[in-house]
Amino acid sequence: MMYAAFSRFGKCEAAKAGIARRLPIEKCSLCNACDRVVARTIYSPISTPEYDTSAMDGFALSAESTQLASPASPAVFEVTATTTAGDIPQSTVGDVRDGIPPAVEIMTGAPFPLGDGDVLDCCVPVEDVLVSENKSSNRRYISVSKPARRHQHRRFAGGDFSKGDTILKAGEVIQPQHIMALASVGLTEVPVVRKPRVAVFSTGSELISTSQSHPFMIHDVNGPYLTTMLRKWDVDAKLCGVVRDDQEAMERSIRNAVDEHDIVITSGAVSAGRCDIIPSLIKRIGGRTVFHKAAVKPGHPILFAVLPGKGGETAFFGLPGNPVAAAACLRFFVFKYIERLQGREREEPQTAILQTSHCPSQNGAKMAFKKEADIFRPAILSQEQVTIIADHSPGKTKPFLYANCWVHVPGGVDELGEGSEVKVYPL
């Protein structure tokens, strides 16, 4: 099956097609990095926290000195210093004065005292102590009325990230939680893959444009949809408008786009009708067709080629004109190519349980498929159960409105029923 081969598009297939190059790497500030593809594996340059810190507002003191503490006989400590988050830690806590052991007032995130030989080993929260002050001597004391545990409320150095821990693997898409982790280890920028530059054309003299319209023309659906979906995939997509069914006009538009883009996409004009001029146009431009038509439904007429340009060859996808067919080909052909171009980790589908009993047209019966092709159907996924939308006409947009995923029925499968396991991809 052509889809199965293309979905595993790797180094060998790319080299054969003459499009094995990867996109260049660029630096991106952390605040602008979300949804970008990280180019290299990123390791933590430091351990976090870099030193032992307090998890509470309270007092650093010796837990051992509280073991006999009770409300009737509290343990008393003298407060010898105060440390807040961001302060240089106290290097000494002083000696015992008047037989009273020392304590350091410490705020959340503040470093524990240094050079104490781990004597001040825990933090007692401020709400668990009674604070008093000798105004004549300007000395402060705290009373602790219950035993403290050794190392309580103490965050140890390296307790979060250790130096060398992996934060992001090359090919991962950066998410907000990654930004949090990267910022926590002091990184302000990350190496990312440059966004693919994609030109999107809609073809067809029947489409309404700014220059021409009459009551029998139709609205361009594919251009806005394809461009929007590409942008959601971290692609720099440009909607280049409608091109009429005219060889010279179409050739001029595509030639102008090739040198400035990594991929050129058209929708329509790839089948076998009088106005389907894309296949012959590829030859006219001097392009090389890798495949035309694939064993998939919807989207059988899809064409994939490479076009000559100043910087080498540029990928070209000719998608079908029906909106849902174009959407399916974008999702399962164009995205697979972009996945390879960006060096992304290969996408793995979710397994879901098929429901047919809630589908009026099926009424619990088995669903039949043509097993010669890979089938992609819009569907509705709820938790781990999925319902395939009954009206799957590739020319209708209303049924597609309610979909939130695609169900992939591999070639060779001719029927599915209630409870069948299927592979599901996000829309």
Tab-separated table of C-alpha atoms in Angstrom:
chain	number	residue	atom	x	y	z
A	1	MET	CA	0.000	0.000	0.000
A	2	MET	CA	1.359	3.427	-0.944
A	3	TYR	CA	0.111	4.998	2.296
A	4	ALA	CA	1.829	2.386	4.462
A	5	ALA	CA	5.107	3.002	2.634
A	6	PHE	CA	4.790	6.768	2.843
A	7	SER	CA	3.835	6.761	6.535
A	8	ARG	CA	7.200	5.137	7.294
A	9	PHE	CA	8.995	7.792	5.237
A	10	GLY	CA	12.604	7.532	6.481
A	11	LYS	CA	16.158	8.100	5.340
A	12	CYS	CA	16.128	5.483	2.583
A	13	GLU	CA	12.823	6.574	1.064
A	14	ALA	CA	13.782	10.230	1.357
A	15	ALA	CA	17.144	9.641	-0.290
A	16	LYS	CA	15.488	7.783	-3.161
A	17	ALA	CA	13.087	10.673	-3.651
A	18	GLY	CA	15.957	13.151	-3.588
A	19	ILE	CA	14.566	15.059	-0.604
A	20	ALA	CA	16.598	13.751	2.326
A	21	ARG	CA	17.589	17.182	3.615
A	22	ARG	CA	16.531	18.407	7.025
A	23	LEU	CA	15.511	21.934	7.827
A	24	PRO	CA	18.184	24.238	9.300
A	25	ILE	CA	18.489	24.870	13.029
A	26	GLU	CA	17.948	28.258	14.654
A	27	LYS	CA	17.926	29.683	18.163
A	28	CYS	CA	14.595	30.598	19.719
A	29	SER	CA	13.914	32.541	22.908
A	30	LEU	CA	12.187	30.519	25.597
A	31	CYS	CA	9.049	32.663	25.573
A	32	ASN	CA	8.567	31.991	21.840
A	33	ALA	CA	9.526	28.311	21.850
A	34	CYS	CA	6.181	26.676	22.662
A	35	ASP	CA	4.990	24.324	19.858
A	36	ARG	CA	8.362	24.486	18.124
A	37	VAL	CA	10.304	21.290	17.358
A	38	VAL	CA	13.490	21.043	19.407
A	39	ALA	CA	16.494	20.324	17.187
A	40	ARG	CA	18.839	18.712	19.703
A	41	THR	CA	18.421	16.816	22.933
A	42	ILE	CA	18.607	19.257	25.832
A	43	TYR	CA	20.217	18.228	29.105
A	44	SER	CA	20.052	20.105	32.377
A	45	PRO	CA	23.252	22.174	32.757
A	46	ILE	CA	22.867	22.280	36.549
A	47	SER	CA	21.277	20.455	39.446
A	48	THR	CA	18.178	22.028	40.961
A	49	PRO	CA	18.001	23.262	43.510
A	50	GLU	CA	21.706	24.025	43.472
A	51	TYR	CA	21.805	23.999	47.263
A	52	ASP	CA	19.608	22.766	50.125
A	53	THR	CA	16.611	25.071	50.546
A	54	SER	CA	13.646	25.417	52.851
A	55	ALA	CA	10.204	24.239	51.737
A	56	MET	CA	8.473	26.398	54.347
A	57	ASP	CA	8.674	29.738	56.109
A	58	GLY	CA	10.098	28.847	59.499
A	59	PHE	CA	13.295	28.232	61.437
A	60	ALA	CA	16.288	26.055	60.632
A	61	LEU	CA	17.356	24.218	63.764
A	62	SER	CA	18.575	20.908	65.164
A	63	ALA	CA	15.875	18.237	65.158
A	64	GLU	CA	17.804	16.317	67.805
A	65	SER	CA	17.400	19.228	70.216
A	66	THR	CA	13.586	18.951	69.990
A	67	GLN	CA	13.176	15.271	70.793
A	68	LEU	CA	12.059	15.906	74.400
A	69	ALA	CA	9.957	18.956	73.536
A	70	SER	CA	6.375	19.144	74.807
A	71	PRO	CA	3.831	21.879	75.558
A	72	ALA	CA	4.791	21.656	79.214
A	73	SER	CA	8.531	21.681	78.507
A	74	PRO	CA	9.256	23.283	75.113
A	75	ALA	CA	12.675	23.341	73.456
A	76	VAL	CA	14.047	26.895	73.323
A	77	PHE	CA	16.333	28.266	70.566
A	78	GLU	CA	17.924	31.652	70.009
A	79	VAL	CA	17.363	33.166	66.543
A	80	THR	CA	20.834	34.215	65.426
A	81	ALA	CA	20.162	35.227	61.808
A	82	THR	CA	17.530	35.578	59.093
A	83	THR	CA	17.807	34.256	55.522
A	84	THR	CA	15.340	34.913	52.699
A	85	ALA	CA	15.153	33.432	49.203
A	86	GLY	CA	17.945	34.856	47.086
A	87	ASP	CA	20.171	35.676	50.049
A	88	ILE	CA	23.701	34.407	50.389
A	89	PRO	CA	23.425	31.575	52.922
A	90	GLN	CA	24.692	32.078	56.451
A	91	SER	CA	28.222	30.662	56.695
A	92	THR	CA	28.081	30.195	60.458
A	93	VAL	CA	25.348	30.072	63.050
A	94	GLY	CA	27.371	31.015	66.120
A	95	ASP	CA	28.017	29.105	69.284
A	96	VAL	CA	25.540	28.130	71.932
A	97	ARG	CA	24.959	31.120	74.199
A	98	ASP	CA	23.736	30.750	77.770
A	99	GLY	CA	23.117	27.069	77.055
A	100	ILE	CA	20.544	27.904	74.366
A	101	PRO	CA	21.110	26.306	70.928
A	102	PRO	CA	20.899	28.520	67.801
A	103	ALA	CA	18.264	28.691	65.062
A	104	VAL	CA	18.126	30.617	61.803
A	105	GLU	CA	14.907	32.228	60.606
A	106	ILE	CA	14.506	30.910	57.054
A	107	MET	CA	11.966	31.684	54.321
A	108	THR	CA	10.588	29.387	51.625
A	109	GLY	CA	13.261	28.835	48.980
A	110	ALA	CA	16.040	30.275	51.130
A	111	PRO	CA	19.306	28.336	51.437
A	112	PHE	CA	20.055	26.372	54.575
A	113	PRO	CA	23.045	27.620	56.609
A	114	LEU	CA	26.479	26.503	55.448
A	115	GLY	CA	29.337	25.344	57.616
A	116	ASP	CA	27.110	23.995	60.367
A	117	GLY	CA	28.091	20.367	59.869
A	118	ASP	CA	24.415	19.617	59.206
A	119	VAL	CA	23.595	20.604	62.788
A	120	LEU	CA	20.686	22.778	61.650
A	121	ASP	CA	19.149	19.924	59.716
A	122	CYS	CA	15.437	20.733	59.506
A	123	CYS	CA	12.893	23.522	59.233
A	124	VAL	CA	10.128	24.006	61.793
A	125	PRO	CA	7.259	26.029	60.270
A	126	VAL	CA	6.611	29.449	61.760
A	127	GLU	CA	3.092	28.433	62.801
A	128	ASP	CA	4.557	25.637	64.985
A	129	VAL	CA	6.689	27.909	67.158
A	130	LEU	CA	6.185	30.636	69.741
A	131	VAL	CA	8.357	33.713	69.143
A	132	SER	CA	9.522	35.925	72.000
A	133	GLU	CA	11.990	38.800	72.308
A	134	ASN	CA	14.197	40.187	75.064
A	135	LYS	CA	13.933	43.893	74.366
A	136	SER	CA	16.760	44.854	76.669
A	137	SER	CA	19.267	42.619	74.889
A	138	ASN	CA	17.524	42.689	71.487
A	139	ARG	CA	17.733	38.895	71.368
A	140	ARG	CA	14.945	36.730	69.861
A	141	TYR	CA	13.923	33.259	70.936
A	142	ILE	CA	11.545	30.567	69.712
A	143	SER	CA	9.877	27.777	71.666
A	144	VAL	CA	9.128	24.434	69.978
A	145	SER	CA	6.543	22.289	71.778
A	146	LYS	CA	6.777	19.035	69.802
A	147	PRO	CA	9.596	16.922	68.324
A	148	ALA	CA	10.754	17.749	64.796
A	149	ARG	CA	11.875	15.174	62.247
A	150	ARG	CA	15.378	15.261	60.856
A	151	HIS	CA	15.401	16.930	57.416
A	152	GLN	CA	11.715	17.888	57.595
A	153	HIS	CA	10.700	20.625	55.126
A	154	ARG	CA	14.201	20.594	53.613
A	155	ARG	CA	14.680	20.396	49.866
A	156	PHE	CA	17.993	18.815	49.010
A	157	ALA	CA	20.336	20.000	46.276
A	158	GLY	CA	19.605	18.048	43.104
A	159	GLY	CA	16.243	16.899	44.433
A	160	ASP	CA	14.512	18.146	41.287
A	161	PHE	CA	16.860	17.984	38.288
A	162	SER	CA	20.322	16.471	38.440
A	163	LYS	CA	22.995	17.881	36.160
A	164	GLY	CA	22.819	15.966	32.870
A	165	ASP	CA	19.155	14.934	33.186
A	166	THR	CA	17.275	14.916	29.868
A	167	ILE	CA	14.664	17.654	29.630
A	168	LEU	CA	13.771	17.382	25.940
A	169	LYS	CA	14.646	14.816	23.304
A	170	ALA	CA	15.499	15.914	19.783
A	171	GLY	CA	12.329	15.891	17.695
A	172	GLU	CA	9.931	16.588	20.548
A	173	VAL	CA	7.430	19.413	20.281
A	174	ILE	CA	7.998	21.933	23.074
A	175	GLN	CA	5.048	22.220	25.474
A	176	PRO	CA	4.398	24.747	28.285
A	177	GLN	CA	5.641	22.289	30.931
A	178	HIS	CA	8.942	22.078	29.040
A	179	ILE	CA	9.223	25.875	29.231
A	180	MET	CA	8.821	25.636	33.011
A	181	ALA	CA	11.598	23.042	33.277
A	182	LEU	CA	13.960	24.862	30.911
A	183	ALA	CA	13.509	28.122	32.776
A	184	SER	CA	14.138	26.396	36.109
A	185	VAL	CA	17.638	25.333	35.008
A	186	GLY	CA	18.517	28.795	33.718
A	187	LEU	CA	18.081	28.323	29.962
A	188	THR	CA	16.803	31.355	28.072
A	189	GLU	CA	16.849	29.991	24.512
A	190	VAL	CA	16.665	26.632	22.778
A	191	PRO	CA	17.795	25.232	19.409
A	192	VAL	CA	14.757	24.590	17.243
A	193	VAL	CA	14.112	23.422	13.707
A	194	ARG	CA	13.246	26.285	11.392
A	195	LYS	CA	9.584	26.297	10.554
A	196	PRO	CA	8.874	24.693	7.169
A	197	ARG	CA	7.823	27.302	4.635
A	198	VAL	CA	4.752	26.106	2.764
A	199	ALA	CA	2.833	27.730	-0.081
A	200	VAL	CA	-0.844	26.755	-0.364
A	201	PHE	CA	-2.822	27.186	-3.588
A	202	SER	CA	-6.419	26.331	-4.357
A	203	THR	CA	-7.039	25.487	-8.007
A	204	GLY	CA	-10.209	25.756	-10.035
A	205	SER	CA	-11.963	28.337	-12.177
A	206	GLU	CA	-15.137	27.575	-10.207
A	207	LEU	CA	-13.771	29.134	-7.009
A	208	ILE	CA	-14.741	32.642	-5.967
A	209	SER	CA	-11.820	35.040	-5.825
A	210	THR	CA	-11.336	38.764	-5.361
A	211	SER	CA	-11.029	39.199	-9.109
A	212	GLN	CA	-13.949	37.116	-10.321
A	213	SER	CA	-17.307	35.810	-9.088
A	214	HIS	CA	-20.837	35.046	-10.221
A	215	PRO	CA	-23.774	33.228	-8.579
A	216	PHE	CA	-22.719	29.787	-9.815
A	217	MET	CA	-19.201	29.894	-8.386
A	218	ILE	CA	-18.327	28.311	-5.027
A	219	HIS	CA	-16.298	29.358	-2.001
A	220	ASP	CA	-12.732	28.225	-1.478
A	221	VAL	CA	-12.784	25.782	1.452
A	222	ASN	CA	-9.442	24.040	1.129
A	223	GLY	CA	-7.160	27.075	1.148
A	224	PRO	CA	-8.226	28.413	4.565
A	225	TYR	CA	-8.484	24.937	6.128
A	226	LEU	CA	-5.123	23.637	4.898
A	227	THR	CA	-3.334	26.848	5.887
A	228	THR	CA	-4.859	26.816	9.367
A	229	MET	CA	-3.959	23.173	10.001
A	230	LEU	CA	-0.403	23.691	8.803
A	231	ARG	CA	0.063	26.609	11.176
A	232	LYS	CA	-1.110	24.416	14.048
A	233	TRP	CA	1.772	22.071	13.153
A	234	ASP	CA	4.432	24.757	13.618
A	235	VAL	CA	4.532	25.514	9.885
A	236	ASP	CA	5.017	28.908	8.290
A	237	ALA	CA	2.139	28.514	5.842
A	238	LYS	CA	1.179	31.132	3.292
A	239	LEU	CA	-2.220	31.123	1.610
A	240	CYS	CA	-1.407	32.112	-1.970
A	241	GLY	CA	-4.996	32.257	-3.211
A	242	VAL	CA	-6.936	30.751	-6.082
A	243	VAL	CA	-5.335	29.742	-9.409
A	244	ARG	CA	-7.556	29.299	-12.463
A	245	ASP	CA	-7.567	26.170	-14.608
A	246	ASP	CA	-5.009	27.619	-16.965
A	247	GLN	CA	-1.630	25.990	-17.641
A	248	GLU	CA	0.353	29.205	-17.949
A	249	ALA	CA	-1.214	30.922	-14.941
A	250	MET	CA	-0.767	27.825	-12.782
A	251	GLU	CA	2.818	27.274	-13.933
A	252	ARG	CA	3.702	30.882	-13.231
A	253	SER	CA	2.239	30.717	-9.707
A	254	ILE	CA	3.981	27.461	-8.803
A	255	ARG	CA	7.354	28.485	-10.266
A	256	ASN	CA	7.252	31.708	-8.251
A	257	ALA	CA	6.575	29.764	-5.049
A	258	VAL	CA	9.194	27.032	-5.431
A	259	ASP	CA	12.328	29.034	-4.591
A	260	GLU	CA	10.857	30.617	-1.452
A	261	HIS	CA	9.237	27.552	0.093
A	262	ASP	CA	10.145	24.075	1.307
A	263	ILE	CA	6.800	22.624	0.191
A	264	VAL	CA	4.188	23.689	-2.348
A	265	ILE	CA	0.635	22.379	-1.930
A	266	THR	CA	-2.258	22.603	-4.344
A	267	SER	CA	-5.765	21.230	-3.977
A	268	GLY	CA	-7.796	20.066	-6.939
A	269	ALA	CA	-6.848	19.358	-10.574
A	270	VAL	CA	-5.088	16.030	-9.876
A	271	SER	CA	-7.641	13.497	-11.113
A	272	ALA	CA	-8.392	12.515	-14.711
A	273	GLY	CA	-10.819	15.172	-15.973
A	274	ARG	CA	-10.330	17.828	-18.615
A	275	CYS	CA	-9.409	20.440	-15.990
A	276	ASP	CA	-7.068	18.189	-14.016
A	277	ILE	CA	-3.887	19.726	-15.315
A	278	ILE	CA	-1.511	19.273	-12.373
A	279	PRO	CA	0.052	15.935	-13.541
A	280	SER	CA	1.005	17.342	-16.935
A	281	LEU	CA	2.096	20.622	-15.367
A	282	ILE	CA	4.667	18.780	-13.225
A	283	LYS	CA	6.297	17.432	-16.383
A	284	ARG	CA	6.131	20.827	-18.039
A	285	ILE	CA	7.967	22.443	-15.112
A	286	GLY	CA	10.620	19.706	-15.197
A	287	GLY	CA	9.480	18.094	-11.966
A	288	ARG	CA	9.717	14.441	-11.030
A	289	THR	CA	6.567	12.623	-9.950
A	290	VAL	CA	7.295	10.233	-7.069
A	291	PHE	CA	3.760	8.814	-7.092
A	292	HIS	CA	0.351	9.705	-8.468
A	293	LYS	CA	-2.721	8.027	-6.948
A	294	ALA	CA	-2.596	5.988	-3.771
A	295	ALA	CA	-4.666	3.124	-2.365
A	296	VAL	CA	-6.443	5.357	0.159
A	297	LYS	CA	-9.997	6.578	0.653
A	298	PRO	CA	-10.674	9.421	0.613
A	299	GLY	CA	-7.831	10.968	-1.348
A	300	HIS	CA	-7.090	8.403	-4.051
A	301	PRO	CA	-5.926	10.989	-6.691
A	302	ILE	CA	-3.154	12.472	-4.486
A	303	LEU	CA	0.096	13.334	-6.260
A	304	PHE	CA	3.558	13.745	-4.726
A	305	ALA	CA	6.438	15.183	-6.739
A	306	VAL	CA	9.655	17.143	-6.435
A	307	LEU	CA	10.158	20.355	-8.398
A	308	PRO	CA	13.429	21.966	-9.508
A	309	GLY	CA	14.402	25.239	-7.875
A	310	LYS	CA	17.410	27.471	-7.291
A	311	GLY	CA	18.285	25.801	-3.995
A	312	GLY	CA	17.587	22.235	-5.074
A	313	GLU	CA	14.382	20.275	-5.263
A	314	THR	CA	11.188	21.354	-3.511
A	315	ALA	CA	8.466	18.954	-2.383
A	316	PHE	CA	5.102	19.260	-4.099
A	317	PHE	CA	1.786	17.799	-2.965
A	318	GLY	CA	-1.212	17.846	-5.257
A	319	LEU	CA	-4.202	17.120	-3.017
A	320	PRO	CA	-7.720	16.233	-4.142
A	321	GLY	CA	-10.305	18.992	-4.391
A	322	ASN	CA	-13.003	17.536	-2.133
A	323	PRO	CA	-12.510	19.147	1.301
A	324	VAL	CA	-12.538	16.019	3.490
A	325	ALA	CA	-10.285	14.179	1.012
A	326	ALA	CA	-7.868	17.104	1.059
A	327	ALA	CA	-7.998	17.116	4.865
A	328	ALA	CA	-7.229	13.383	5.038
A	329	CYS	CA	-4.298	13.675	2.625
A	330	LEU	CA	-2.916	16.649	4.524
A	331	ARG	CA	-3.109	14.717	7.790
A	332	PHE	CA	-1.677	11.410	6.585
A	333	PHE	CA	0.663	12.356	3.739
A	334	VAL	CA	1.762	15.978	4.112
A	335	PHE	CA	2.116	15.719	7.875
A	336	LYS	CA	4.191	12.537	7.538
A	337	TYR	CA	6.542	14.373	5.231
A	338	ILE	CA	6.755	17.385	7.560
A	339	GLU	CA	7.367	15.007	10.459
A	340	ARG	CA	10.423	13.722	8.618
A	341	LEU	CA	11.537	17.180	7.481
A	342	GLN	CA	11.475	18.506	11.045
A	343	GLY	CA	13.056	15.401	12.551
A	344	ARG	CA	10.043	14.923	14.823
A	345	GLU	CA	9.512	11.775	16.817
A	346	ARG	CA	7.253	9.475	14.858
A	347	GLU	CA	3.612	9.896	15.821
A	348	GLU	CA	1.946	6.871	17.383
A	349	PRO	CA	-1.845	6.437	17.214
A	350	GLN	CA	-4.156	5.834	20.151
A	351	THR	CA	-6.105	2.585	20.402
A	352	ALA	CA	-9.854	3.013	20.926
A	353	ILE	CA	-12.919	0.782	21.058
A	354	LEU	CA	-15.343	1.197	18.167
A	355	GLN	CA	-18.995	1.881	18.935
A	356	THR	CA	-21.606	1.205	16.280
A	357	SER	CA	-24.716	0.842	18.467
A	358	HIS	CA	-25.073	4.638	18.786
A	359	CYS	CA	-24.796	5.153	15.039
A	360	PRO	CA	-28.356	5.281	13.544
A	361	SER	CA	-27.237	4.207	10.084
A	362	GLN	CA	-25.422	1.155	11.445
A	363	ASN	CA	-27.818	0.134	14.237
A	364	GLY	CA	-25.153	-2.073	15.767
A	365	ALA	CA	-24.354	-3.869	12.519
A	366	LYS	CA	-20.873	-4.448	11.191
A	367	MET	CA	-19.319	-1.715	9.065
A	368	ALA	CA	-18.026	-2.831	5.670
A	369	PHE	CA	-14.914	-1.437	3.966
A	370	LYS	CA	-13.090	-1.965	0.702
A	371	LYS	CA	-10.071	-3.879	1.898
A	372	GLU	CA	-7.910	-2.895	-1.078
A	373	ALA	CA	-7.355	0.578	0.397
A	374	ASP	CA	-6.365	2.306	3.633
A	375	ILE	CA	-9.512	4.018	4.886
A	376	PHE	CA	-9.566	7.250	6.897
A	377	ARG	CA	-12.858	8.237	8.478
A	378	PRO	CA	-13.693	11.300	10.557
A	379	ALA	CA	-14.907	10.203	13.978
A	380	ILE	CA	-15.837	11.325	17.478
A	381	LEU	CA	-13.591	10.113	20.304
A	382	SER	CA	-14.871	10.161	23.885
A	383	GLN	CA	-12.450	8.789	26.463
A	384	GLU	CA	-11.411	5.440	24.918
A	385	GLN	CA	-14.510	4.880	22.768
A	386	VAL	CA	-14.916	6.133	19.224
A	387	THR	CA	-17.858	6.500	16.851
A	388	ILE	CA	-17.250	6.837	13.122
A	389	ILE	CA	-19.318	9.588	11.523
A	390	ALA	CA	-21.809	7.873	9.235
A	391	ASP	CA	-21.920	10.467	6.457
A	392	HIS	CA	-18.367	10.388	5.145
A	393	SER	CA	-18.893	12.062	1.797
A	394	PRO	CA	-15.570	13.816	1.017
A	395	GLY	CA	-17.439	16.795	-0.416
A	396	LYS	CA	-19.524	17.550	2.702
A	397	THR	CA	-18.234	19.827	5.432
A	398	LYS	CA	-21.157	19.690	7.910
A	399	PRO	CA	-20.524	16.094	9.118
A	400	PHE	CA	-16.813	16.895	9.455
A	401	LEU	CA	-17.721	19.785	11.770
A	402	TYR	CA	-18.395	17.364	14.630
A	403	ALA	CA	-15.245	15.238	14.243
A	404	ASN	CA	-12.363	15.384	16.693
A	405	CYS	CA	-10.248	12.538	15.309
A	406	TRP	CA	-9.567	10.208	12.392
A	407	VAL	CA	-10.019	6.443	12.480
A	408	HIS	CA	-7.547	4.519	10.319
A	409	VAL	CA	-8.784	1.251	8.873
A	410	PRO	CA	-5.729	-0.449	7.326
A	411	GLY	CA	-5.871	-2.016	3.888
A	412	GLY	CA	-6.900	-5.662	4.141
A	413	VAL	CA	-9.623	-5.049	6.735
A	414	ASP	CA	-13.079	-5.433	5.181
A	415	GLU	CA	-15.352	-5.077	8.219
A	416	LEU	CA	-15.486	-3.798	11.799
A	417	GLY	CA	-18.150	-4.181	14.451
A	418	GLU	CA	-19.101	-3.112	17.954
A	419	GLY	CA	-16.101	-3.466	20.259
A	420	SER	CA	-13.463	-3.666	17.530
A	421	GLU	CA	-10.113	-2.090	18.370
A	422	VAL	CA	-9.150	0.688	15.969
A	423	LYS	CA	-6.274	3.150	15.632
A	424	VAL	CA	-7.187	6.775	16.217
A	425	TYR	CA	-5.313	9.988	15.358
A	426	PRO	CA	-6.176	13.482	16.632
A	427	LEU	CA	-7.899	15.595	14.015
